Amino acid sequence: MKIPSSHPRARSLRLREKIVSGVEMGITSVAGLIAQGRGEAFDYLLGEKTHPFAKKAIRAAAGLLVTARHPVISVNGNVAALAGKQLSQISNRFKIPLEVNLFHYSREREKKIVRYLKKCGAKTVLCRGAMNGPPTLKGLHHARKYMHPDGIAKADVVFIPLEDGDRCQALRKAGKKVIAVDLNPLSRTARTAHLTIVDELTRVLEGLSRVLKRGAMNDAPTLKKYNNKSILKQAEKRIRRGQLF
Ligand code: PTJ
């Protein structure tokens, strides 16, 4: 489907098409369409733009990523379809490995995502693959518990776009610093992460790349001085104000 640029919501519609083609390519799960719809609803209420509270969170996230000993970016089927190229560029340039981690797991889909990310240019893509007894996250009883020994298992900072709350909690309990991207400031993921960016993923990655390239995170607050609750409150207030476009 070709979306005319004159359409007032062209960008959002193009992202929807990306998710649809992700499903057609077999990299996004069918449930991923529902997740995208939830995201769109919140983005609509946010006026489909990056607000100051998200910009602040992006700068803090950049600061955390560049000072990490071993940062890792977790990639699921929606994230790969929406932002495969953007993530591959960030991963290569700043030496942050990508690790495929799926809720609706199948070896076949995992392989397709790895292949797709490599086609997007990513140099380091980790996954569960055929590993025998990979390390697991305590307290999780589904496929998202698996960690790559050179990836999330030894990471100090994990970047989790579009994540389930229970995995976010389990990562925190395992002592990782967690950066989440979630358009819903009320979600368990948003409330559990150390640092939550309430904004649409592809806009977040554009902002993050810009900040990282310019080194503009040098004056970003460290986690000790960062107040995630206040950022979430600001996002919720903006949604409740109901002033759309
Ligand atoms: O590929 P899999 O099998 O690992 O499955 C991935 C999905 C995303 C389907 C799975 O993790 C899932 O069901 O996610 P949820 O519980 O629907 O959560 C998705 C969250 O991400 C919701 O709070 C949405 O508001 C938010 N979201 C959706 N799209 C975007 C988004 N946030 C930022 N940018 C988006 N583009």
PDB file of C-alpha atoms and ligand atoms in Angstrom:
ATOM      1  CA  MET A   1       0.000   0.000   0.000  1.00  0.00           C
ATOM      2  CA  LYS A   2       1.464   3.361  -1.042  1.00  0.00           C
ATOM      3  CA  ILE A   3       0.727   6.082   1.539  1.00  0.00           C
ATOM      4  CA  PRO A   4       0.610   9.597   0.022  1.00  0.00           C
ATOM      5  CA  SER A   5       2.882  12.054   1.851  1.00  0.00           C
ATOM      6  CA  SER A   6      -0.003  14.543   1.923  1.00  0.00           C
ATOM      7  CA  HIS A   7      -1.893  12.280   4.354  1.00  0.00           C
ATOM      8  CA  PRO A   8      -1.859  13.999   7.779  1.00  0.00           C
ATOM      9  CA  ARG A   9      -0.937  10.723   9.487  1.00  0.00           C
ATOM     10  CA  ALA A  10       1.345   9.376   6.767  1.00  0.00           C
ATOM     11  CA  ARG A  11       4.181   8.400   9.097  1.00  0.00           C
ATOM     12  CA  SER A  12       1.973   6.393  11.419  1.00  0.00           C
ATOM     13  CA  LEU A  13       0.324   4.632   8.471  1.00  0.00           C
ATOM     14  CA  ARG A  14       3.733   3.767   7.002  1.00  0.00           C
ATOM     15  CA  LEU A  15       4.777   2.201  10.299  1.00  0.00           C
ATOM     16  CA  ARG A  16       1.587   0.164  10.259  1.00  0.00           C
ATOM     17  CA  GLU A  17       2.515  -1.079   6.786  1.00  0.00           C
ATOM     18  CA  LYS A  18       5.964  -2.053   8.079  1.00  0.00           C
ATOM     19  CA  ILE A  19       4.378  -4.238  10.753  1.00  0.00           C
ATOM     20  CA  VAL A  20       2.046  -5.798   8.187  1.00  0.00           C
ATOM     21  CA  SER A  21       4.991  -6.643   5.925  1.00  0.00           C
ATOM     22  CA  GLY A  22       6.859  -7.946   9.013  1.00  0.00           C
ATOM     23  CA  VAL A  23       4.002 -10.434   9.475  1.00  0.00           C
ATOM     24  CA  GLU A  24       4.078 -11.308   5.771  1.00  0.00           C
ATOM     25  CA  MET A  25       7.867 -11.909   5.928  1.00  0.00           C
ATOM     26  CA  GLY A  26       7.376 -14.134   8.980  1.00  0.00           C
ATOM     27  CA  ILE A  27       9.450 -11.946  11.339  1.00  0.00           C
ATOM     28  CA  THR A  28       6.571 -10.364  13.269  1.00  0.00           C
ATOM     29  CA  SER A  29       3.978 -12.462  15.089  1.00  0.00           C
ATOM     30  CA  VAL A  30       0.289 -11.991  14.319  1.00  0.00           C
ATOM     31  CA  ALA A  31      -0.104 -10.777  17.918  1.00  0.00           C
ATOM     32  CA  GLY A  32       2.385  -8.056  16.969  1.00  0.00           C
ATOM     33  CA  LEU A  33      -0.396  -6.352  14.991  1.00  0.00           C
ATOM     34  CA  ILE A  34      -2.369  -5.926  18.219  1.00  0.00           C
ATOM     35  CA  ALA A  35       0.682  -4.544  20.037  1.00  0.00           C
ATOM     36  CA  GLN A  36       1.139  -2.022  17.225  1.00  0.00           C
ATOM     37  CA  GLY A  37      -2.524  -0.999  17.509  1.00  0.00           C
ATOM     38  CA  ARG A  38      -2.136  -0.366  21.230  1.00  0.00           C
ATOM     39  CA  GLY A  39       0.930   1.720  20.540  1.00  0.00           C
ATOM     40  CA  GLU A  40      -0.850   3.720  17.821  1.00  0.00           C
ATOM     41  CA  ALA A  41      -3.692   4.572  20.198  1.00  0.00           C
ATOM     42  CA  PHE A  42      -1.297   6.042  22.768  1.00  0.00           C
ATOM     43  CA  ASP A  43       0.716   7.804  20.089  1.00  0.00           C
ATOM     44  CA  TYR A  44      -2.463   9.395  18.767  1.00  0.00           C
ATOM     45  CA  LEU A  45      -3.184  10.742  22.257  1.00  0.00           C
ATOM     46  CA  LEU A  46       0.362  12.081  22.439  1.00  0.00           C
ATOM     47  CA  GLY A  47      -0.121  13.964  19.159  1.00  0.00           C
ATOM     48  CA  GLU A  48       2.378  11.648  17.393  1.00  0.00           C
ATOM     49  CA  LYS A  49       5.358  13.745  18.408  1.00  0.00           C
ATOM     50  CA  THR A  50       8.357  13.595  20.705  1.00  0.00           C
ATOM     51  CA  HIS A  51       7.703  15.595  23.863  1.00  0.00           C
ATOM     52  CA  PRO A  52      10.276  17.229  26.165  1.00  0.00           C
ATOM     53  CA  PHE A  53       9.873  14.396  28.734  1.00  0.00           C
ATOM     54  CA  ALA A  54      10.874  11.894  26.024  1.00  0.00           C
ATOM     55  CA  LYS A  55      13.812  14.014  24.872  1.00  0.00           C
ATOM     56  CA  LYS A  56      15.087  14.125  28.437  1.00  0.00           C
ATOM     57  CA  ALA A  57      14.742  10.350  28.743  1.00  0.00           C
ATOM     58  CA  ILE A  58      16.525   9.814  25.405  1.00  0.00           C
ATOM     59  CA  ARG A  59      19.509  11.891  26.577  1.00  0.00           C
ATOM     60  CA  ALA A  60      19.688   9.977  29.855  1.00  0.00           C
ATOM     61  CA  ALA A  61      19.415   6.660  27.967  1.00  0.00           C
ATOM     62  CA  ALA A  62      22.273   7.673  25.669  1.00  0.00           C
ATOM     63  CA  GLY A  63      24.369   8.535  28.727  1.00  0.00           C
ATOM     64  CA  LEU A  64      23.647   5.160  30.287  1.00  0.00           C
ATOM     65  CA  LEU A  65      24.423   3.261  27.069  1.00  0.00           C
ATOM     66  CA  VAL A  66      27.799   4.912  26.471  1.00  0.00           C
ATOM     67  CA  THR A  67      28.945   4.494  30.059  1.00  0.00           C
ATOM     68  CA  ALA A  68      27.838   0.852  30.269  1.00  0.00           C
ATOM     69  CA  ARG A  69      30.435  -1.894  30.516  1.00  0.00           C
ATOM     70  CA  HIS A  70      28.392  -4.277  28.369  1.00  0.00           C
ATOM     71  CA  PRO A  71      25.159  -2.845  26.921  1.00  0.00           C
ATOM     72  CA  VAL A  72      22.806  -5.031  24.833  1.00  0.00           C
ATOM     73  CA  ILE A  73      19.714  -4.225  22.736  1.00  0.00           C
ATOM     74  CA  SER A  74      16.897  -6.794  22.924  1.00  0.00           C
ATOM     75  CA  VAL A  75      14.987  -7.264  19.642  1.00  0.00           C
ATOM     76  CA  ASN A  76      11.559  -8.861  19.159  1.00  0.00           C
ATOM     77  CA  GLY A  77       9.472  -9.313  16.009  1.00  0.00           C
ATOM     78  CA  ASN A  78       7.852  -5.861  16.126  1.00  0.00           C
ATOM     79  CA  VAL A  79      11.110  -4.085  16.838  1.00  0.00           C
ATOM     80  CA  ALA A  80      12.885  -5.847  13.947  1.00  0.00           C
ATOM     81  CA  ALA A  81      10.128  -4.932  11.461  1.00  0.00           C
ATOM     82  CA  LEU A  82       9.832  -1.319  12.596  1.00  0.00           C
ATOM     83  CA  ALA A  83      13.456  -0.464  13.156  1.00  0.00           C
ATOM     84  CA  GLY A  84      15.812  -3.150  11.782  1.00  0.00           C
ATOM     85  CA  LYS A  85      17.965  -0.649   9.884  1.00  0.00           C
ATOM     86  CA  GLN A  86      18.052   2.014  12.593  1.00  0.00           C
ATOM     87  CA  LEU A  87      19.057  -0.527  15.245  1.00  0.00           C
ATOM     88  CA  SER A  88      21.702  -2.097  13.026  1.00  0.00           C
ATOM     89  CA  GLN A  89      23.330   1.302  12.501  1.00  0.00           C
ATOM     90  CA  ILE A  90      23.323   2.123  16.226  1.00  0.00           C
ATOM     91  CA  SER A  91      24.563  -1.368  17.060  1.00  0.00           C
ATOM     92  CA  ASN A  92      27.508  -1.222  14.629  1.00  0.00           C
ATOM     93  CA  ARG A  93      28.537   2.337  15.299  1.00  0.00           C
ATOM     94  CA  PHE A  94      28.435   2.130  19.103  1.00  0.00           C
ATOM     95  CA  LYS A  95      29.344  -1.560  19.421  1.00  0.00           C
ATOM     96  CA  ILE A  96      26.134  -2.571  21.173  1.00  0.00           C
ATOM     97  CA  PRO A  97      25.168  -6.180  20.268  1.00  0.00           C
ATOM     98  CA  LEU A  98      21.615  -7.005  19.210  1.00  0.00           C
ATOM     99  CA  GLU A  99      20.019 -10.042  20.869  1.00  0.00           C
ATOM    100  CA  VAL A 100      16.874 -11.606  19.447  1.00  0.00           C
ATOM    101  CA  ASN A 101      14.428 -12.474  22.223  1.00  0.00           C
ATOM    102  CA  LEU A 102      10.901 -13.602  21.449  1.00  0.00           C
ATOM    103  CA  PHE A 103       7.712 -14.148  23.373  1.00  0.00           C
ATOM    104  CA  HIS A 104       5.968 -16.132  20.608  1.00  0.00           C
ATOM    105  CA  TYR A 105       9.084 -18.203  19.994  1.00  0.00           C
ATOM    106  CA  SER A 106       9.797 -20.430  17.050  1.00  0.00           C
ATOM    107  CA  ARG A 107      13.253 -21.351  15.796  1.00  0.00           C
ATOM    108  CA  GLU A 108      12.129 -20.548  12.280  1.00  0.00           C
ATOM    109  CA  ARG A 109      11.013 -17.006  13.154  1.00  0.00           C
ATOM    110  CA  GLU A 110      14.186 -16.443  15.154  1.00  0.00           C
ATOM    111  CA  LYS A 111      16.298 -17.432  12.122  1.00  0.00           C
ATOM    112  CA  LYS A 112      14.299 -15.106   9.863  1.00  0.00           C
ATOM    113  CA  ILE A 113      14.828 -12.182  12.257  1.00  0.00           C
ATOM    114  CA  VAL A 114      18.584 -12.847  12.492  1.00  0.00           C
ATOM    115  CA  ARG A 115      18.780 -13.015   8.683  1.00  0.00           C
ATOM    116  CA  TYR A 116      16.728  -9.828   8.343  1.00  0.00           C
ATOM    117  CA  LEU A 117      18.876  -7.891  10.833  1.00  0.00           C
ATOM    118  CA  LYS A 118      22.033  -9.035   9.021  1.00  0.00           C
ATOM    119  CA  LYS A 119      20.489  -7.903   5.738  1.00  0.00           C
ATOM    120  CA  CYS A 120      19.887  -4.537   7.418  1.00  0.00           C
ATOM    121  CA  GLY A 121      23.647  -4.436   8.043  1.00  0.00           C
ATOM    122  CA  ALA A 122      23.924  -5.575  11.683  1.00  0.00           C
ATOM    123  CA  LYS A 123      27.310  -7.146  12.466  1.00  0.00           C
ATOM    124  CA  THR A 124      26.559  -8.730  15.845  1.00  0.00           C
ATOM    125  CA  VAL A 125      23.238 -10.506  16.240  1.00  0.00           C
ATOM    126  CA  LEU A 126      22.966 -12.976  19.120  1.00  0.00           C
ATOM    127  CA  CYS A 127      20.139 -15.455  19.613  1.00  0.00           C
ATOM    128  CA  ARG A 128      19.196 -18.614  21.462  1.00  0.00           C
ATOM    129  CA  GLY A 129      19.661 -20.748  18.325  1.00  0.00           C
ATOM    130  CA  ALA A 130      20.576 -24.337  18.881  1.00  0.00           C
ATOM    131  CA  MET A 131      22.317 -23.633  22.202  1.00  0.00           C
ATOM    132  CA  ASN A 132      22.079 -26.357  24.781  1.00  0.00           C
ATOM    133  CA  GLY A 133      20.927 -25.051  28.177  1.00  0.00           C
ATOM    134  CA  PRO A 134      21.499 -21.289  27.754  1.00  0.00           C
ATOM    135  CA  PRO A 135      21.370 -19.179  30.948  1.00  0.00           C
ATOM    136  CA  THR A 136      17.860 -18.167  32.014  1.00  0.00           C
ATOM    137  CA  LEU A 137      16.233 -15.294  33.878  1.00  0.00           C
ATOM    138  CA  LYS A 138      14.757 -16.352  37.215  1.00  0.00           C
ATOM    139  CA  GLY A 139      10.997 -16.070  37.641  1.00  0.00           C
ATOM    140  CA  LEU A 140      10.098 -16.305  33.937  1.00  0.00           C
ATOM    141  CA  HIS A 141       8.355 -19.377  32.586  1.00  0.00           C
ATOM    142  CA  HIS A 142       8.248 -18.653  28.864  1.00  0.00           C
ATOM    143  CA  ALA A 143      10.672 -18.303  25.975  1.00  0.00           C
ATOM    144  CA  ARG A 144      11.722 -14.812  27.030  1.00  0.00           C
ATOM    145  CA  LYS A 145      13.695 -16.291  29.929  1.00  0.00           C
ATOM    146  CA  TYR A 146      16.620 -17.329  27.712  1.00  0.00           C
ATOM    147  CA  MET A 147      19.738 -15.169  27.590  1.00  0.00           C
ATOM    148  CA  HIS A 148      22.788 -15.420  25.375  1.00  0.00           C
ATOM    149  CA  PRO A 149      25.913 -15.967  27.505  1.00  0.00           C
ATOM    150  CA  ASP A 150      27.779 -13.195  25.609  1.00  0.00           C
ATOM    151  CA  GLY A 151      24.750 -10.938  25.486  1.00  0.00           C
ATOM    152  CA  ILE A 152      22.053 -10.252  28.052  1.00  0.00           C
ATOM    153  CA  ALA A 153      23.483 -12.796  30.518  1.00  0.00           C
ATOM    154  CA  LYS A 154      26.565 -10.635  31.057  1.00  0.00           C
ATOM    155  CA  ALA A 155      25.005  -7.240  30.265  1.00  0.00           C
ATOM    156  CA  ASP A 156      24.933  -4.465  32.839  1.00  0.00           C
ATOM    157  CA  VAL A 157      22.546  -2.317  30.759  1.00  0.00           C
ATOM    158  CA  VAL A 158      19.717  -3.762  28.643  1.00  0.00           C
ATOM    159  CA  PHE A 159      17.701  -1.681  26.185  1.00  0.00           C
ATOM    160  CA  ILE A 160      14.230  -3.221  25.796  1.00  0.00           C
ATOM    161  CA  PRO A 161      11.899  -1.628  23.286  1.00  0.00           C
ATOM    162  CA  LEU A 162       8.252  -2.862  23.468  1.00  0.00           C
ATOM    163  CA  GLU A 163       8.626  -5.304  26.307  1.00  0.00           C
ATOM    164  CA  ASP A 164       6.443  -7.372  28.625  1.00  0.00           C
ATOM    165  CA  GLY A 165       6.361  -6.218  32.240  1.00  0.00           C
ATOM    166  CA  ASP A 166       7.378  -9.560  33.728  1.00  0.00           C
ATOM    167  CA  ARG A 167      10.611  -9.700  31.722  1.00  0.00           C
ATOM    168  CA  CYS A 168      11.380  -6.118  32.630  1.00  0.00           C
ATOM    169  CA  GLN A 169      10.949  -7.025  36.304  1.00  0.00           C
ATOM    170  CA  ALA A 170      13.055 -10.173  35.955  1.00  0.00           C
ATOM    171  CA  LEU A 171      15.876  -8.224  34.280  1.00  0.00           C
ATOM    172  CA  ARG A 172      15.822  -5.692  37.113  1.00  0.00           C
ATOM    173  CA  LYS A 173      15.862  -8.439  39.720  1.00  0.00           C
ATOM    174  CA  ALA A 174      18.884  -9.921  37.930  1.00  0.00           C
ATOM    175  CA  GLY A 175      20.701  -6.649  38.623  1.00  0.00           C
ATOM    176  CA  LYS A 176      20.549  -5.155  35.126  1.00  0.00           C
ATOM    177  CA  LYS A 177      19.882  -1.487  34.476  1.00  0.00           C
ATOM    178  CA  VAL A 178      16.863  -1.402  32.193  1.00  0.00           C
ATOM    179  CA  ILE A 179      15.946   1.184  29.541  1.00  0.00           C
ATOM    180  CA  ALA A 180      12.424   0.719  28.106  1.00  0.00           C
ATOM    181  CA  VAL A 181      10.581   2.279  25.183  1.00  0.00           C
ATOM    182  CA  ASP A 182       6.824   2.201  25.672  1.00  0.00           C
ATOM    183  CA  LEU A 183       4.103   4.540  24.454  1.00  0.00           C
ATOM    184  CA  ASN A 184       1.960   3.556  27.441  1.00  0.00           C
ATOM    185  CA  PRO A 185       3.264   5.364  30.543  1.00  0.00           C
ATOM    186  CA  LEU A 186       0.978   3.252  32.746  1.00  0.00           C
ATOM    187  CA  SER A 187       2.264  -0.150  31.639  1.00  0.00           C
ATOM    188  CA  ARG A 188       4.107  -2.388  34.076  1.00  0.00           C
ATOM    189  CA  THR A 189       7.155  -2.199  31.828  1.00  0.00           C
ATOM    190  CA  ALA A 190       7.071   1.613  31.896  1.00  0.00           C
ATOM    191  CA  ARG A 191       6.742   1.624  35.687  1.00  0.00           C
ATOM    192  CA  THR A 192       9.368  -1.054  36.298  1.00  0.00           C
ATOM    193  CA  ALA A 193      12.231   0.100  34.073  1.00  0.00           C
ATOM    194  CA  HIS A 194      14.957   2.360  35.504  1.00  0.00           C
ATOM    195  CA  LEU A 195      14.477   4.678  32.576  1.00  0.00           C
ATOM    196  CA  THR A 196      11.382   4.783  30.336  1.00  0.00           C
ATOM    197  CA  ILE A 197      11.149   6.625  27.050  1.00  0.00           C
ATOM    198  CA  VAL A 198       7.455   7.324  26.369  1.00  0.00           C
ATOM    199  CA  ASP A 199       7.578   7.829  22.632  1.00  0.00           C
ATOM    200  CA  GLU A 200       7.245   5.910  19.367  1.00  0.00           C
ATOM    201  CA  LEU A 201      10.184   3.569  18.765  1.00  0.00           C
ATOM    202  CA  THR A 202      11.351   4.888  15.369  1.00  0.00           C
ATOM    203  CA  ARG A 203      11.258   8.508  16.624  1.00  0.00           C
ATOM    204  CA  VAL A 204      13.152   7.416  19.736  1.00  0.00           C
ATOM    205  CA  LEU A 205      15.890   5.829  17.627  1.00  0.00           C
ATOM    206  CA  GLU A 206      16.209   8.922  15.420  1.00  0.00           C
ATOM    207  CA  GLY A 207      16.649  11.019  18.566  1.00  0.00           C
ATOM    208  CA  LEU A 208      18.994   8.532  20.189  1.00  0.00           C
ATOM    209  CA  SER A 209      21.247   8.376  17.104  1.00  0.00           C
ATOM    210  CA  ARG A 210      21.412  12.165  16.940  1.00  0.00           C
ATOM    211  CA  VAL A 211      22.322  12.457  20.630  1.00  0.00           C
ATOM    212  CA  LEU A 212      24.918   9.672  20.422  1.00  0.00           C
ATOM    213  CA  LYS A 213      26.552  11.113  17.286  1.00  0.00           C
ATOM    214  CA  ARG A 214      26.740  14.618  18.735  1.00  0.00           C
ATOM    215  CA  GLY A 215      27.932  13.360  22.114  1.00  0.00           C
ATOM    216  CA  ALA A 216      25.080  15.448  23.512  1.00  0.00           C
ATOM    217  CA  MET A 217      24.558  13.028  26.413  1.00  0.00           C
ATOM    218  CA  ASN A 218      27.618  14.254  28.295  1.00  0.00           C
ATOM    219  CA  ASP A 219      25.538  16.550  30.495  1.00  0.00           C
ATOM    220  CA  ALA A 220      22.672  14.040  30.844  1.00  0.00           C
ATOM    221  CA  PRO A 221      21.643  13.200  34.418  1.00  0.00           C
ATOM    222  CA  THR A 222      23.006   9.942  35.806  1.00  0.00           C
ATOM    223  CA  LEU A 223      20.486   7.365  37.040  1.00  0.00           C
ATOM    224  CA  LYS A 224      21.008   8.525  40.626  1.00  0.00           C
ATOM    225  CA  LYS A 225      19.724  11.979  39.717  1.00  0.00           C
ATOM    226  CA  TYR A 226      17.106  10.761  37.270  1.00  0.00           C
ATOM    227  CA  ASN A 227      13.437  10.663  38.288  1.00  0.00           C
ATOM    228  CA  ASN A 228      11.594   8.145  36.108  1.00  0.00           C
ATOM    229  CA  LYS A 229       8.349   8.550  38.071  1.00  0.00           C
ATOM    230  CA  SER A 230       8.234  12.238  37.293  1.00  0.00           C
ATOM    231  CA  ILE A 231       8.844  11.554  33.572  1.00  0.00           C
ATOM    232  CA  LEU A 232       5.935   9.067  33.566  1.00  0.00           C
ATOM    233  CA  LYS A 233       3.684  11.562  35.365  1.00  0.00           C
ATOM    234  CA  GLN A 234       4.463  14.210  32.728  1.00  0.00           C
ATOM    235  CA  ALA A 235       3.598  11.752  29.939  1.00  0.00           C
ATOM    236  CA  GLU A 236       0.337  10.751  31.628  1.00  0.00           C
ATOM    237  CA  LYS A 237      -0.591  14.395  32.166  1.00  0.00           C
ATOM    238  CA  ARG A 238      -0.008  15.109  28.477  1.00  0.00           C
ATOM    239  CA  ILE A 239      -2.274  12.211  27.491  1.00  0.00           C
ATOM    240  CA  ARG A 240      -5.011  13.246  29.922  1.00  0.00           C
ATOM    241  CA  ARG A 241      -4.957  16.853  28.692  1.00  0.00           C
ATOM    242  CA  GLY A 242      -6.436  15.432  25.503  1.00  0.00           C
ATOM    243  CA  GLN A 243      -5.178  18.158  23.177  1.00  0.00           C
ATOM    244  CA  LEU A 244      -4.437  16.106  20.096  1.00  0.00           C
ATOM    245  CA  PHE A 245      -3.069  17.619  16.878  1.00  0.00           C
TER     246      PHE A 245
HETATM  247  O1  PTJ B   1       7.913 -10.835  18.659  1.00  0.00           O
HETATM  248  P1  PTJ B   1       7.422 -11.347  19.990  1.00  0.00           P
HETATM  249  O2  PTJ B   1       6.866 -12.742  19.879  1.00  0.00           O
HETATM  250  O3  PTJ B   1       8.480 -11.297  21.047  1.00  0.00           O
HETATM  251  O4  PTJ B   1       6.209 -10.409  20.471  1.00  0.00           O
HETATM  252  C1  PTJ B   1       6.382  -9.015  20.578  1.00  0.00           C
HETATM  253  C2  PTJ B   1       5.104  -8.296  21.085  1.00  0.00           C
HETATM  254  C3  PTJ B   1       5.328  -6.795  20.896  1.00  0.00           C
HETATM  255  C4  PTJ B   1       3.911  -8.753  20.258  1.00  0.00           C
HETATM  256  C5  PTJ B   1       4.877  -8.665  22.560  1.00  0.00           C
HETATM  257  O5  PTJ B   1       5.984  -8.246  23.290  1.00  0.00           O
HETATM  258  C6  PTJ B   1       3.618  -8.037  23.120  1.00  0.00           C
HETATM  259  O6  PTJ B   1       2.562  -8.628  23.144  1.00  0.00           O
HETATM  260  O7  PTJ B   1       3.754  -6.796  23.578  1.00  0.00           O
HETATM  261  P2  PTJ B   1       2.578  -6.012  24.356  1.00  0.00           P
HETATM  262  O8  PTJ B   1       2.343  -6.622  25.689  1.00  0.00           O
HETATM  263  O9  PTJ B   1       1.405  -5.816  23.450  1.00  0.00           O
HETATM  264  O10 PTJ B   1       3.274  -4.629  24.630  1.00  0.00           O
HETATM  265  C7  PTJ B   1       3.607  -3.759  23.658  1.00  0.00           C
HETATM  266  C8  PTJ B   1       3.751  -2.385  24.319  1.00  0.00           C
HETATM  267  O11 PTJ B   1       4.507  -1.617  23.422  1.00  0.00           O
HETATM  268  C9  PTJ B   1       2.412  -1.677  24.524  1.00  0.00           C
HETATM  269  O12 PTJ B   1       2.411  -0.990  25.785  1.00  0.00           O
HETATM  270  C10 PTJ B   1       2.365  -0.650  23.393  1.00  0.00           C
HETATM  271  O13 PTJ B   1       1.712   0.547  23.786  1.00  0.00           O
HETATM  272  C11 PTJ B   1       3.829  -0.393  23.119  1.00  0.00           C
HETATM  273  N1  PTJ B   1       4.129  -0.112  21.702  1.00  0.00           N
HETATM  274  C12 PTJ B   1       3.614  -0.717  20.604  1.00  0.00           C
HETATM  275  N2  PTJ B   1       4.161  -0.216  19.496  1.00  0.00           N
HETATM  276  C13 PTJ B   1       5.042   0.729  19.885  1.00  0.00           C
HETATM  277  C14 PTJ B   1       5.038   0.803  21.311  1.00  0.00           C
HETATM  278  N3  PTJ B   1       5.837   1.621  21.999  1.00  0.00           N
HETATM  279  C15 PTJ B   1       6.670   2.407  21.305  1.00  0.00           C
HETATM  280  N4  PTJ B   1       6.743   2.397  19.936  1.00  0.00           N
HETATM  281  C16 PTJ B   1       5.949   1.587  19.211  1.00  0.00           C
HETATM  282  N5  PTJ B   1       6.049   1.571  17.885  1.00  0.00           N
END
